[in-house]
């Protein structure tokens, strides 16, 4: 019998029409009212109601006695046992459910229906809606008292199957909670990733083909990187690179075992005691869009979801001007070996990123910067010549305290050594030094030997 048919019979008071109806997943019958002065009966009421709510919903009839049908083996209504209205304490039923069930029922209905034969007697119907959304599941909670303190520490999960209510074991409840918590985290992570991807897609659509916007994105990321490493107002040596085609490097955020993350945490090096672009720290995710390795006040290496890589290092005696104290009492003197090795290593690192993420021929922008390198009113200095005559060459003075040097290259076509040479040639030219006097310029530009190989050969 359908729920609306049951309600029509209840409203008419012709309860005899219910006789012969079988209990089911949606119909439970009680021959007499719950005795709510006992915890056992309160628990039975709560189990009956929550079990039905956690299933398909249905109706509980109080005042309909049942007996087991010998043919079907199921309980069926065999007689109606109406009771006086004074025994139908609807308020008390509702209060018990409020005390014993979580969350509170908002859509549950408890109604008294008088009999057609005697309006002073009747039956009670508890109409139980199926749990929806955040309501599910309804739990039976036992309230304990320790002195004057109320502590809710016991609960159970009930579900109606066919014509009976089953109580879930603690093992099943644990499994549901475990899986639910894990799924909740997966949903949160997935939703965050989806939001980030949508934001990235919107950004792609807005920025595609716009170099000016790409440069703006880089400028903002570089400013934030300088702030993160704590070098906003100090001398800085920075090298950056990014493809003009915006990427979506989701692999940066999937696992520490991804190839891109390994490159950030263990970038290439020339020699164990040489100058490195390694920060010395593990990497972490920043705002869901950057993988960053940083040592505060010293060095930073990061790669963004869109493909912008930035390396930032100190530009004074602890970084780019390392170990030249005897010559830089009044100005910063750049250590050529630190400059050459760091530039080459960064270009080599980004070349490997390009091998994983770009197509051959994709255009890449490289950017090298000296920032706030002046000291005591004097601009920084740079020696010329090969490193085998290190310390004996002429010293040249930069025209300004800061300089920016930018080139374009083709992924998979120009080698890391070639790109590093072009960047260094621009910087040396800024100091007034001819290209032929850049360390390793002849070998790198003409014979194709790498700066790494020549540096090792000269040590």
Coordinates of C-alpha atoms in Angstrom, one line a residue:
X1 CA 0.0 0.0 0.0
X2 CA 1.3 3.4 -0.9
X3 CA 1.9 6.1 1.7
X4 CA -0.8 8.4 0.4
X5 CA -3.3 5.5 0.5
X6 CA -2.3 4.9 4.2
X7 CA -2.8 8.5 5.0
X8 CA -6.2 8.6 3.3
X9 CA -7.3 5.6 5.5
X10 CA -5.9 7.3 8.6
X11 CA -7.8 10.5 7.8
X12 CA -11.0 8.7 7.3
X13 CA -10.8 6.8 10.6
X14 CA -11.7 3.5 8.9
X15 CA -8.8 1.6 10.4
X16 CA -10.2 -1.8 9.6
X17 CA -9.0 -1.3 6.1
X18 CA -5.4 -1.6 7.4
X19 CA -6.0 -5.2 8.5
X20 CA -4.0 -7.6 6.3
X21 CA -1.4 -5.1 5.3
X22 CA 2.2 -6.4 5.6
X23 CA 5.0 -4.6 7.4
X24 CA 7.7 -3.5 4.9
X25 CA 10.7 -1.2 4.6
X26 CA 8.3 1.7 4.7
X27 CA 5.8 0.5 7.2
X28 CA 6.3 -0.4 10.9
X29 CA 3.5 -1.2 13.3
X30 CA 3.3 -1.1 17.1
X31 CA 0.4 -2.7 19.0
X32 CA 0.6 -0.2 21.9
X33 CA 2.2 3.2 22.6
X34 CA 5.9 3.3 23.5
X35 CA 6.5 3.4 27.3
X36 CA 8.7 6.4 27.3
X37 CA 9.4 6.3 31.0
X38 CA 12.2 3.7 30.3
X39 CA 15.4 4.1 28.4
X40 CA 14.8 0.8 26.6
X41 CA 11.6 2.2 25.0
X42 CA 13.2 5.5 24.2
X43 CA 16.0 3.6 22.4
X44 CA 13.4 1.5 20.5
X45 CA 11.5 4.6 19.4
X46 CA 14.8 6.3 18.2
X47 CA 16.0 3.1 16.4
X48 CA 12.6 2.7 14.6
X49 CA 12.5 6.3 13.5
X50 CA 16.2 6.8 12.5
X51 CA 16.3 3.3 10.8
X52 CA 13.4 4.4 8.6
X53 CA 14.9 7.8 7.9
X54 CA 18.2 6.4 6.9
X55 CA 16.5 4.1 4.4
X56 CA 13.6 5.3 2.2
X57 CA 11.4 7.0 4.9
X58 CA 7.9 5.7 5.7
X59 CA 5.3 5.6 8.4
X60 CA 5.1 4.1 11.9
X61 CA 1.6 3.2 13.1
X62 CA 1.0 3.0 16.9
X63 CA -2.2 1.0 17.7
X64 CA -1.9 -1.7 15.0
X65 CA -1.1 -5.2 16.3
X66 CA 0.6 -7.7 14.0
X67 CA 1.2 -11.4 13.8
X68 CA 3.5 -13.4 11.6
X69 CA 2.0 -14.7 8.4
X70 CA 2.6 -18.5 8.1
X71 CA 2.7 -18.3 4.4
X72 CA 4.9 -15.3 3.7
X73 CA 6.9 -15.4 7.0
X74 CA 6.4 -11.7 7.4
X75 CA 4.4 -9.7 10.0
X76 CA 1.0 -8.4 9.0
X77 CA -1.6 -6.3 10.7
X78 CA -4.2 -8.7 12.2
X79 CA -6.2 -6.3 14.5
X80 CA -6.5 -2.6 15.3
X81 CA -6.0 -1.6 19.0
X82 CA -7.1 2.0 19.3
X83 CA -6.2 3.7 22.6
X84 CA -7.4 6.9 24.4
X85 CA -6.1 10.2 23.2
X86 CA -4.7 10.8 26.7
X87 CA -2.2 8.0 26.0
X88 CA -1.0 9.6 22.8
X89 CA 1.6 12.0 24.2
X90 CA 2.8 13.6 20.9
X91 CA 4.8 16.2 22.7
X92 CA 6.7 13.6 24.7
X93 CA 7.4 11.6 21.5
X94 CA 8.8 14.6 19.9
X95 CA 10.9 15.5 22.9
X96 CA 12.5 12.0 23.2
X97 CA 13.5 12.1 19.5
X98 CA 15.0 15.5 20.0
X99 CA 17.0 14.2 22.9
X100 CA 18.1 10.9 21.4
X101 CA 18.6 11.7 17.7
X102 CA 21.2 13.8 15.9
X103 CA 20.6 15.8 13.8
X104 CA 17.2 17.1 14.9
X105 CA 14.3 16.1 12.6
X106 CA 12.9 19.1 10.8
X107 CA 10.3 17.4 8.6
X108 CA 9.1 14.6 10.8
X109 CA 5.3 14.6 11.6
X110 CA 3.5 12.9 14.5
X111 CA -0.3 12.9 14.3
X112 CA -3.3 11.5 16.2
X113 CA -6.1 10.0 14.1
X114 CA -9.4 9.3 15.8
X115 CA -11.4 6.2 15.0
X116 CA -14.5 6.4 12.9
X117 CA -16.2 4.2 15.5
X118 CA -15.1 6.0 18.6
X119 CA -13.7 9.5 18.3
X120 CA -12.2 9.3 21.9
X121 CA -9.9 6.5 20.7
X122 CA -7.6 6.3 17.8
X123 CA -4.0 5.6 16.6
X124 CA -0.9 7.6 16.2
X125 CA 1.1 7.9 13.0
X126 CA 4.8 9.0 12.8
X127 CA 5.5 10.0 9.3
X128 CA 9.3 9.7 8.7
X129 CA 10.8 11.5 5.7
X130 CA 14.0 10.0 4.1
X131 CA 17.2 11.7 5.2
X132 CA 18.5 14.2 2.6
X133 CA 21.8 16.0 2.0
X134 CA 23.5 17.2 5.2
X135 CA 20.9 15.4 7.4
X136 CA 22.2 11.9 6.5
X137 CA 22.7 9.9 8.4
X138 CA 20.5 10.3 11.5
X139 CA 22.3 8.8 14.6
X140 CA 20.9 7.5 17.8
X141 CA 22.8 9.3 20.6
X142 CA 22.8 8.3 24.3
X143 CA 23.1 11.1 26.7
X144 CA 25.1 10.3 29.8
X145 CA 25.4 12.4 33.0
X146 CA 28.5 12.6 35.2
X147 CA 27.4 14.6 38.2
X148 CA 26.0 17.8 36.7
X149 CA 27.9 17.5 33.4
X150 CA 26.1 16.1 30.3
X151 CA 28.4 14.1 28.1
X152 CA 27.2 12.6 24.8
X153 CA 29.7 9.8 24.0
X154 CA 27.5 6.8 22.9
X155 CA 25.8 6.7 19.5
X156 CA 24.6 4.2 17.0
X157 CA 23.6 4.1 13.3
X158 CA 20.4 2.3 12.4
X159 CA 19.0 1.4 9.0
X160 CA 15.7 -0.3 8.1
X161 CA 16.1 -3.3 5.8
X162 CA 12.8 -4.9 4.6
X163 CA 10.6 -5.1 7.7
X164 CA 13.2 -4.8 10.4
X165 CA 15.8 -2.3 11.8
X166 CA 19.4 -3.2 11.8
X167 CA 22.0 -1.7 14.0
X168 CA 25.4 -1.1 12.5
X169 CA 28.4 -2.6 14.2
X170 CA 31.2 -0.4 15.6
X171 CA 33.5 -1.8 12.8
X172 CA 31.1 -0.6 10.1
X173 CA 30.6 2.8 11.7
X174 CA 34.4 3.2 11.9
X175 CA 34.7 2.2 8.3
X176 CA 32.0 4.7 7.2
X177 CA 33.6 7.5 9.2
X178 CA 37.1 6.7 7.9
X179 CA 35.9 6.5 4.3
X180 CA 33.8 9.6 4.7
X181 CA 36.6 11.7 6.1
X182 CA 38.9 10.5 3.4
X183 CA 36.3 11.1 0.7
X184 CA 35.6 14.6 2.2
X185 CA 39.3 15.5 2.0
X186 CA 39.5 14.1 -1.6
X187 CA 36.4 16.1 -2.5
X188 CA 37.9 19.2 -0.9
X189 CA 41.2 18.7 -2.7
X190 CA 39.5 17.9 -5.9
X191 CA 37.2 20.9 -5.7
X192 CA 40.2 23.2 -4.9
X193 CA 42.1 21.8 -7.8
X194 CA 39.0 22.2 -10.0
X195 CA 38.7 25.8 -8.9
X196 CA 42.4 26.5 -9.6
X197 CA 42.1 24.8 -13.0
X198 CA 39.0 27.0 -13.8
X199 CA 40.8 30.1 -12.7
X200 CA 43.8 29.1 -14.7
X201 CA 41.6 28.4 -17.7
X202 CA 40.0 31.8 -17.4
X203 CA 43.4 33.3 -17.0
X204 CA 44.6 31.5 -20.2
X205 CA 41.6 32.7 -22.2
X206 CA 42.3 36.3 -21.0
X207 CA 46.0 36.2 -21.5
X208 CA 46.5 34.0 -24.6
X209 CA 48.7 35.9 -27.0
X210 CA 49.3 38.8 -24.7
X211 CA 52.9 39.1 -23.9
X212 CA 52.3 42.3 -21.9
X213 CA 50.0 40.4 -19.5
X214 CA 52.5 37.5 -19.3
X215 CA 55.2 40.0 -18.3
X216 CA 52.9 41.5 -15.7
X217 CA 52.2 38.1 -14.2
X218 CA 56.0 37.5 -14.0
X219 CA 56.6 40.9 -12.4
X220 CA 54.0 40.2 -9.7
X221 CA 55.5 36.7 -9.0
X222 CA 59.0 38.1 -8.8
X223 CA 57.9 40.8 -6.4
X224 CA 56.3 38.2 -4.2
X225 CA 59.3 36.0 -4.4
X226 CA 61.6 38.8 -3.3
X227 CA 59.3 39.4 -0.3
X228 CA 59.2 35.7 0.5
X229 CA 63.0 35.3 0.6
X230 CA 63.3 38.6 2.5
X231 CA 65.5 40.5 0.0
X232 CA 63.2 43.4 -0.9
X233 CA 65.7 46.1 0.2
X234 CA 69.0 44.3 -0.3
X235 CA 71.3 43.6 -3.3
X236 CA 69.8 40.8 -5.4
X237 CA 70.9 38.5 -8.3
X238 CA 67.8 37.1 -10.0
X239 CA 67.4 34.9 -13.1
X240 CA 64.0 33.9 -14.4
X241 CA 62.5 32.2 -17.4
X242 CA 59.0 31.4 -18.8
X243 CA 57.5 30.2 -22.0
X244 CA 55.3 32.7 -23.9
X245 CA 52.7 29.9 -24.1
X246 CA 51.0 29.6 -20.8
X247 CA 51.3 26.2 -19.3
X248 CA 49.3 24.3 -16.7
X249 CA 51.8 22.3 -14.7
X250 CA 49.5 20.4 -12.4
X251 CA 52.2 17.8 -11.8
X252 CA 53.9 20.3 -9.5
X253 CA 51.2 19.7 -6.9
X254 CA 50.4 16.0 -7.2
X255 CA 53.4 14.4 -5.5
X256 CA 56.9 14.9 -4.2
X257 CA 57.9 12.1 -6.6
X258 CA 56.9 14.0 -9.8
X259 CA 59.8 14.9 -12.1
X260 CA 59.2 18.6 -11.9
X261 CA 59.3 18.6 -8.1
X262 CA 62.5 16.6 -8.1
X263 CA 64.1 19.2 -10.4
X264 CA 63.1 22.0 -8.0
X265 CA 64.4 20.2 -4.9
X266 CA 67.5 18.8 -6.5
X267 CA 68.5 21.1 -9.4
X268 CA 71.6 20.2 -11.5
X269 CA 75.1 21.2 -10.2
X270 CA 78.5 21.4 -11.8
X271 CA 80.7 20.3 -8.9
X272 CA 80.1 19.5 -5.3
X273 CA 82.0 22.6 -4.0
X274 CA 80.8 24.9 -6.8
X275 CA 78.2 27.6 -6.8
X276 CA 74.7 26.2 -6.8
X277 CA 71.1 27.3 -7.3
X278 CA 69.9 24.9 -4.6
X279 CA 68.2 26.6 -1.7
X280 CA 69.1 23.9 0.8
X281 CA 65.4 23.4 1.8
X282 CA 62.6 21.1 0.6
X283 CA 59.8 22.6 -1.5
X284 CA 56.3 23.5 -0.5
X285 CA 53.1 24.5 -2.3
X286 CA 52.2 28.2 -2.1
X287 CA 48.6 29.3 -2.6
X288 CA 48.0 26.2 -4.8
X289 CA 49.9 27.8 -7.7
X290 CA 53.6 27.8 -7.0
X291 CA 56.1 25.1 -5.9
X292 CA 58.8 26.9 -3.9
X293 CA 62.1 26.1 -2.2
X294 CA 63.4 28.9 0.0
X295 CA 66.0 29.7 2.6
X296 CA 65.0 33.0 4.2
X297 CA 67.4 35.9 3.6
X298 CA 69.6 33.8 1.3
X299 CA 68.1 32.0 -1.7
X300 CA 64.9 31.0 -3.4
X301 CA 63.9 28.8 -6.3
X302 CA 60.3 28.3 -7.5
X303 CA 58.2 27.2 -10.5
X304 CA 54.6 28.3 -11.0
X305 CA 51.7 26.4 -12.4
X306 CA 51.8 28.6 -15.5
X307 CA 55.5 27.8 -16.2
X308 CA 57.4 30.8 -14.7
X309 CA 60.6 29.8 -13.0
X310 CA 62.4 32.2 -10.7
X311 CA 65.8 32.0 -8.9
X312 CA 66.7 34.7 -6.4
X313 CA 70.0 35.0 -4.5
X314 CA 71.8 37.5 -2.4
X315 CA 73.8 40.0 -4.5
X316 CA 76.5 41.0 -1.9
X317 CA 79.5 39.3 -0.3
X318 CA 77.4 36.3 0.8
X319 CA 76.1 35.6 -2.7
X320 CA 77.1 37.0 -6.1
X321 CA 80.1 39.0 -4.7
X322 CA 81.3 36.1 -2.6
X323 CA 85.0 36.1 -1.4
X324 CA 86.0 39.4 -2.9
X325 CA 86.2 41.3 0.4
X326 CA 89.8 42.6 -0.3
X327 CA 88.6 44.5 -3.4
X328 CA 85.2 45.7 -2.3
X329 CA 85.6 47.9 0.7
X330 CA 83.7 50.7 -1.0
X331 CA 81.7 48.9 -3.7
X332 CA 80.3 45.4 -4.6
X333 CA 82.7 43.4 -6.9
X334 CA 80.9 40.6 -8.7
X335 CA 82.5 37.2 -8.5
X336 CA 82.7 36.0 -12.2
X337 CA 82.7 32.4 -11.3
X338 CA 79.5 32.7 -9.2
X339 CA 77.9 34.7 -12.0
X340 CA 78.8 32.3 -14.7
X341 CA 78.0 29.0 -12.9
X342 CA 74.7 30.2 -11.4
X343 CA 73.5 31.5 -14.8
X344 CA 74.4 28.4 -16.6
X345 CA 72.9 26.1 -14.0
X346 CA 69.6 28.0 -14.0
X347 CA 69.5 27.8 -17.8
X348 CA 70.3 24.0 -17.6
X349 CA 67.5 23.5 -15.1
X350 CA 64.9 25.3 -17.2
X351 CA 66.1 23.4 -20.2
X352 CA 65.1 20.2 -18.4
X353 CA 61.8 21.7 -17.4
X354 CA 61.2 22.5 -21.1
X355 CA 62.1 18.9 -22.1
X356 CA 59.2 17.7 -19.8
X357 CA 56.6 20.4 -20.7
X358 CA 57.3 22.1 -24.0
X359 CA 57.4 21.3 -27.6
X360 CA 60.5 21.9 -29.7
X361 CA 60.6 25.4 -31.0
X362 CA 58.3 26.9 -28.3
X363 CA 59.5 30.4 -27.5
X364 CA 61.0 31.0 -24.1
X365 CA 61.9 34.3 -22.4
X366 CA 65.0 34.5 -20.1
X367 CA 65.4 37.4 -17.7
X368 CA 68.6 38.2 -15.7
X369 CA 68.5 41.0 -13.1
X370 CA 71.0 42.8 -10.8
X371 CA 69.0 44.8 -8.3
X372 CA 70.3 47.4 -5.8
X373 CA 73.9 46.4 -6.4
X374 CA 75.2 49.9 -5.6
X375 CA 76.9 50.5 -2.2
X376 CA 78.1 53.7 -0.5
X377 CA 77.0 55.7 -3.5
X378 CA 79.1 53.5 -5.9
X379 CA 77.8 51.2 -8.5
X380 CA 79.0 47.6 -8.6
X381 CA 82.1 46.4 -10.5
X382 CA 82.9 43.5 -12.8
X383 CA 86.3 42.2 -14.0
X384 CA 86.8 41.1 -17.6
X385 CA 88.7 38.2 -19.1
X386 CA 89.0 34.5 -18.7
X387 CA 88.9 32.9 -15.2
X388 CA 92.4 31.6 -15.5
X389 CA 93.4 35.2 -15.1
X390 CA 90.8 35.8 -12.4
X391 CA 91.6 38.8 -10.3
X392 CA 94.1 40.3 -12.8
X393 CA 91.8 41.8 -15.4
X394 CA 90.5 45.3 -15.7
X395 CA 87.6 46.3 -13.5
X396 CA 84.5 47.9 -15.1
X397 CA 81.8 49.9 -13.4
X398 CA 78.1 49.4 -14.0
X399 CA 76.2 52.5 -15.3
X400 CA 73.5 52.1 -12.8
X401 CA 72.7 50.3 -9.5
X402 CA 70.2 47.9 -11.2
X403 CA 70.1 46.3 -14.6
X404 CA 67.7 44.0 -16.5
X405 CA 68.8 41.7 -19.3
X406 CA 66.2 39.8 -21.4
X407 CA 66.6 37.4 -24.4
X408 CA 64.3 35.0 -26.2
X409 CA 65.2 31.5 -27.2
X410 CA 63.6 28.4 -28.8
X411 CA 63.0 25.4 -26.6
X412 CA 65.0 22.3 -27.8
X413 CA 66.9 24.4 -30.3
X414 CA 69.2 26.8 -28.4
X415 CA 71.2 24.9 -25.7
X416 CA 71.4 25.9 -22.1
X417 CA 75.0 26.9 -22.7
X418 CA 74.1 29.1 -25.6
X419 CA 71.3 30.8 -23.7
X420 CA 73.6 31.4 -20.7
X421 CA 76.2 33.0 -22.9
X422 CA 73.7 35.3 -24.5
X423 CA 72.4 36.5 -21.1
X424 CA 76.0 37.0 -19.8
X425 CA 77.0 38.8 -23.0
X426 CA 74.2 41.3 -22.5
X427 CA 75.3 41.9 -18.9
X428 CA 79.0 42.2 -19.8
X429 CA 78.1 44.7 -22.5
X430 CA 76.2 46.8 -19.9
X431 CA 79.4 47.0 -18.0
X432 CA 81.2 48.1 -21.2
X433 CA 83.0 44.8 -21.8
X434 CA 83.3 43.3 -25.3
X435 CA 81.6 40.0 -26.0
X436 CA 85.0 38.3 -26.8
X437 CA 86.1 39.0 -23.2
X438 CA 83.1 37.2 -21.6
X439 CA 84.5 34.0 -19.9
X440 CA 84.3 31.0 -22.3
X441 CA 82.7 33.1 -25.0
X442 CA 84.8 31.6 -27.8
X443 CA 84.3 28.0 -26.8
X444 CA 80.6 28.4 -26.0
X445 CA 79.6 30.5 -29.0
X446 CA 81.7 28.9 -31.7
X447 CA 82.6 25.4 -30.7
X448 CA 79.5 24.5 -28.7
X449 CA 81.3 23.4 -25.6
X450 CA 79.3 24.1 -22.5
X451 CA 80.2 26.6 -19.7
X452 CA 80.1 23.6 -17.3
X453 CA 82.7 21.7 -19.2
X454 CA 85.0 24.7 -19.5
X455 CA 84.6 25.7 -15.8
X456 CA 85.5 22.2 -14.7
X457 CA 88.5 22.2 -17.1
X458 CA 89.9 25.4 -15.6
X459 CA 89.5 24.4 -11.9

